[in-house]
């Protein structure tokens, strides 16, 4: 299985349980990931790790403190490297960090509840790939907030990054657990959300007075994750709380799943679509399995995955590297692994 000296699997052990994780997309930082700790207390950490090509080992380049565990981590989706090297995290607030060679500093803390000391925790967020000055957050207070970022001029002294609320809307009847921008219609204005009311809802920033319900869980179970197909904006995947299957939806055929991926034997925790193919998706679960599926046969039933990997623990998260489609990352316990697929 070896490609010359290249290994198929690289592993990194963090000093704590890893939950949030994301690949950097900058062309000059190929094997760089950010990891967030999951410690049930106020003091948590974020690490930046990179693969040393010579030694084939992961090295921690940078660690910084983070209040509460990060619910999500995401590098700025800037494949050309024209923006500052930014990283965003959600937890009690949305924070934007500027990553330097040796240190990371907080650029801005985005809080839309200016008039109160109380903040409703953020469950997730998404960074718009078409316009990296847009981010959307989802919260347990039933709202989604779209933020505008001012990333400043890169000429002369780099200005500080700042942000403002572009719009805030009540998205669901209960807590909102995830938000994701769609690539449909230019990729800037459409997004969807899922939440505790068991529905997937679609919004258009140009027409916020109404939303479309794309799907409702038959048992009204909370929906935890939502993931758009990277190549075909008609398809998205979602999963219910404690559910062992992933549901594939087609926005053109609302309310009826076009496929169900149901080989996992414990609850699914993560979904990642292939960056380069409209018919491949990876799911990861508490059964220690990361499964890759080919859904080309839809709407015929998808019986079995085409690839399966068994980790040494319950997989919390899976990410498919958008700029390196041969690589998937998973995390379980205190370990990060990247797998060549």
XYZ file of C-alpha atoms in Angstrom:
341
model
C 0.000 0.000 0.000
C 2.943 2.379 0.312
C 3.663 5.076 -2.238
C 7.434 5.203 -2.074
C 8.171 6.651 1.352
C 4.697 8.136 1.790
C 2.594 6.539 4.481
C -1.152 6.027 4.250
C -1.898 7.118 7.813
C -0.339 9.805 9.986
C -1.260 10.164 13.634
C -0.996 12.964 16.176
C -1.706 12.616 19.883
C -2.937 15.724 21.649
C -2.733 16.239 25.425
C -6.562 16.238 25.645
C -9.681 14.863 23.969
C -10.013 16.332 20.476
C -13.427 17.459 19.247
C -13.333 20.318 16.724
C -10.924 20.054 13.806
C -10.371 21.663 10.411
C -7.886 21.623 7.513
C -6.198 24.823 6.407
C -6.821 25.614 2.725
C -3.872 27.932 2.103
C -1.697 26.638 -0.741
C 1.533 27.139 1.256
C 0.260 25.273 4.344
C -0.657 21.907 2.950
C -0.824 19.573 5.914
C -1.922 22.055 8.573
C -4.906 21.466 10.829
C -6.434 23.235 13.811
C -7.691 21.130 16.720
C -9.922 22.102 19.632
C -9.901 20.442 23.044
C -12.998 19.028 24.690
C -12.523 19.507 28.408
C -15.648 19.998 30.513
C -14.502 23.201 32.130
C -13.848 26.832 31.220
C -10.180 26.441 30.262
C -9.785 24.804 26.858
C -7.152 24.905 24.140
C -6.724 25.185 20.390
C -3.651 23.752 18.692
C -2.267 24.199 15.225
C -0.461 21.112 14.013
C 1.483 20.526 10.822
C 2.989 17.505 9.154
C 6.766 17.745 8.800
C 7.391 16.333 5.331
C 10.961 15.237 6.215
C 10.225 13.298 9.408
C 6.639 12.361 8.484
C 5.592 13.416 11.996
C 2.945 15.865 13.121
C 4.346 18.774 15.110
C 2.384 21.199 17.266
C 3.300 24.664 15.935
C 1.125 26.755 18.170
C -1.267 26.445 21.132
C -3.585 29.073 22.543
C -6.205 29.248 25.280
C -9.888 29.142 24.457
C -12.797 29.673 26.848
C -15.044 26.578 26.846
C -14.640 23.857 24.226
C -14.859 25.021 20.614
C -18.062 23.771 18.972
C -16.457 24.326 15.571
C -13.154 25.535 14.120
C -12.697 26.780 10.577
C -9.847 28.368 8.655
C -10.768 31.201 6.322
C -11.769 29.592 2.988
C -9.095 31.489 1.108
C -7.404 29.119 -1.345
C -5.362 31.918 -2.968
C -3.869 33.324 0.218
C -5.053 36.901 -0.398
C -6.650 37.432 3.026
C -4.806 37.452 6.345
C -4.235 33.966 7.801
C -7.388 33.800 9.900
C -9.037 31.102 11.986
C -12.547 31.264 13.460
C -13.909 29.408 16.492
C -17.379 29.192 18.003
C -18.267 28.569 21.619
C -19.741 31.247 23.832
C -19.005 33.752 21.048
C -17.625 33.747 17.517
C -13.949 34.622 17.641
C -11.628 35.458 14.754
C -7.946 34.752 15.365
C -4.931 35.871 13.363
C -2.332 33.142 13.034
C 1.324 34.165 13.002
C 4.406 32.011 12.608
C 4.914 31.674 16.342
C 1.797 33.016 18.007
C -1.908 33.499 17.465
C -3.785 36.583 18.604
C -7.466 37.330 18.947
C -8.498 39.784 16.226
C -12.135 40.180 17.186
C -14.872 38.742 19.348
C -18.280 38.894 17.679
C -21.163 39.228 20.131
C -24.635 40.101 18.895
C -26.105 40.526 22.369
C -24.557 43.886 23.165
C -27.196 44.880 25.702
C -26.886 41.854 27.967
C -24.252 39.970 29.905
C -25.949 36.733 28.982
C -24.818 35.026 25.821
C -26.554 32.047 24.267
C -23.904 29.497 23.261
C -23.151 29.094 19.569
C -23.626 25.550 18.339
C -21.900 26.006 14.982
C -21.008 28.434 12.206
C -20.061 28.468 8.543
C -17.666 30.655 6.590
C -18.871 31.588 3.124
C -16.514 30.260 0.438
C -17.612 32.665 -2.297
C -17.382 35.748 -0.061
C -15.012 35.198 2.900
C -16.307 38.431 4.426
C -19.526 36.586 5.359
C -19.975 34.168 8.247
C -23.135 32.673 9.690
C -23.611 31.421 13.261
C -26.296 29.193 14.782
C -27.329 29.414 18.417
C -29.398 27.662 21.051
C -31.496 30.869 21.291
C -33.291 29.750 18.027
C -31.511 32.363 15.900
C -29.002 32.418 13.077
C -26.830 35.490 12.650
C -25.049 36.526 9.458
C -21.897 38.509 10.147
C -20.027 40.864 7.862
C -16.272 40.954 8.311
C -14.006 43.869 7.486
C -10.640 42.295 6.806
C -8.943 45.620 6.233
C -6.358 46.640 3.659
C -3.368 44.438 3.090
C -1.433 47.484 1.808
C 0.938 49.082 4.246
C 0.105 48.197 7.834
C -2.521 45.479 7.943
C -5.671 46.792 9.571
C -7.359 44.955 12.375
C -10.177 42.666 11.399
C -13.593 43.696 12.691
C -17.128 42.486 12.207
C -20.751 43.573 12.372
C -24.158 41.912 12.367
C -25.622 42.017 8.870
C -28.808 40.255 9.855
C -30.201 38.142 12.650
C -33.256 35.942 12.215
C -35.298 33.510 14.233
C -34.598 30.407 12.188
C -36.379 27.644 14.115
C -38.909 27.074 16.875
C -36.215 25.526 19.067
C -32.408 25.474 19.321
C -30.478 25.687 16.037
C -27.642 23.143 15.878
C -25.974 23.768 12.535
C -25.820 26.230 9.648
C -24.265 25.900 6.194
C -24.070 28.152 3.161
C -25.220 26.624 -0.124
C -23.335 26.978 -3.403
C -26.627 27.456 -5.262
C -27.424 30.727 -7.006
C -23.958 32.263 -6.849
C -23.099 30.761 -3.482
C -23.460 33.926 -1.469
C -27.056 34.296 -0.331
C -28.510 30.859 0.352
C -28.010 28.930 3.552
C -29.735 26.170 5.463
C -30.041 25.291 9.120
C -31.081 22.319 11.255
C -32.145 22.131 14.837
C -33.981 20.645 17.777
C -37.359 20.916 16.030
C -36.206 18.215 13.589
C -36.435 20.364 10.458
C -34.024 21.422 7.709
C -34.817 24.990 6.641
C -33.487 26.949 3.700
C -33.059 30.739 3.672
C -32.158 33.377 1.104
C -30.504 36.552 2.409
C -32.365 38.528 -0.275
C -35.786 37.263 0.890
C -35.569 36.642 4.612
C -39.291 37.049 5.202
C -39.855 33.403 4.371
C -37.964 30.137 4.638
C -38.514 26.746 3.015
C -38.738 23.543 5.009
C -36.779 20.986 2.981
C -37.192 18.058 5.362
C -38.661 17.112 8.716
C -37.564 14.117 10.733
C -40.508 11.669 10.867
C -40.120 11.267 14.656
C -39.355 14.974 15.131
C -35.948 14.031 16.480
C -33.438 16.881 16.684
C -31.186 17.170 13.619
C -27.575 17.831 14.621
C -25.564 18.286 11.433
C -26.076 19.579 7.941
C -23.637 19.262 5.089
C -23.979 20.425 1.464
C -22.600 18.445 -1.447
C -19.521 20.381 -2.627
C -20.140 19.786 -6.346
C -23.919 19.589 -6.707
C -25.852 22.161 -4.664
C -29.067 20.138 -4.952
C -27.889 17.576 -2.416
C -27.348 17.803 1.286
C -26.864 15.341 4.109
C -28.184 15.455 7.652
C -28.418 13.213 10.702
C -30.595 12.977 13.780
C -29.537 12.943 17.407
C -28.418 9.430 18.439
C -29.188 8.320 14.867
C -27.248 5.523 13.200
C -27.996 6.670 9.662
C -27.261 9.644 7.437
C -30.087 10.969 5.291
C -29.358 12.393 1.820
C -31.842 15.014 0.627
C -32.497 16.578 -2.774
C -33.826 20.133 -2.488
C -35.826 19.593 -5.700
C -37.749 16.771 -3.985
C -38.475 18.168 -0.521
C -39.445 16.024 2.450
C -38.438 12.637 0.971
C -34.856 11.392 1.414
C -33.222 10.203 -1.827
C -30.934 7.887 0.124
C -30.275 6.558 3.601
C -26.783 5.463 4.586
C -27.361 3.028 7.396
C -24.445 0.664 7.975
C -23.202 2.252 11.204
C -23.832 0.304 14.406
C -23.703 3.285 16.748
C -24.615 6.947 16.512
C -23.138 8.997 13.674
C -21.102 12.048 14.693
C -19.697 13.422 11.470
C -20.391 13.837 7.760
C -18.010 15.100 5.070
C -18.670 15.311 1.317
C -15.802 14.814 -1.088
C -14.459 18.165 -2.313
C -13.892 16.897 -5.868
C -16.751 14.469 -6.530
C -20.512 14.862 -6.285
C -21.123 11.216 -5.433
C -18.735 10.490 -2.548
C -19.390 11.137 1.108
C -17.724 10.037 4.332
C -19.592 9.297 7.562
C -18.039 8.624 10.975
C -19.558 7.255 14.140
C -19.251 5.915 17.678
C -18.768 2.417 16.207
C -15.122 3.475 15.503
C -15.862 3.404 11.748
C -15.254 5.960 9.024
C -17.160 4.848 5.921
C -16.892 6.248 2.387
C -19.981 5.846 0.219
C -20.595 6.123 -3.512
C -24.132 7.466 -3.905
C -24.142 7.465 -7.720
C -26.924 4.844 -7.755
C -29.478 7.177 -6.128
C -32.424 6.899 -5.910
C -31.720 3.157 -5.836
C -30.824 2.038 -2.331
C -27.184 2.406 -1.324
C -26.436 -0.876 0.433
C -22.777 -0.757 1.414
C -19.890 1.683 1.663
C -16.987 1.364 -0.794
C -14.314 1.914 1.871
C -14.251 1.357 5.615
C -11.651 2.365 8.177
C -11.737 1.282 11.809
C -10.189 3.656 14.341
C -9.109 2.851 17.903
C -11.979 4.792 19.437
C -15.318 6.506 18.895
C -14.853 8.994 16.044
C -15.985 12.503 17.043
C -15.376 14.315 13.799
C -14.407 13.791 10.166
C -13.119 16.357 7.657
C -12.227 15.901 3.984
C -9.369 18.192 2.959
C -10.812 20.558 0.361
C -7.497 21.316 -1.331
C -6.075 17.780 -0.966
C -8.925 15.444 -1.902
C -6.771 12.336 -1.243
C -6.843 13.019 2.490
C -9.467 12.660 5.196
C -8.931 13.518 8.854
C -10.696 11.920 11.790
C -10.413 12.457 15.520
C -11.136 10.069 18.359
C -10.159 10.226 22.037
C -7.007 12.403 22.082
C -5.915 11.415 18.570
C -6.003 13.031 15.159
C -5.407 10.760 12.187
C -5.163 11.676 8.538
C -5.911 8.887 6.092
C -5.052 8.664 2.423
C -8.137 7.557 0.500
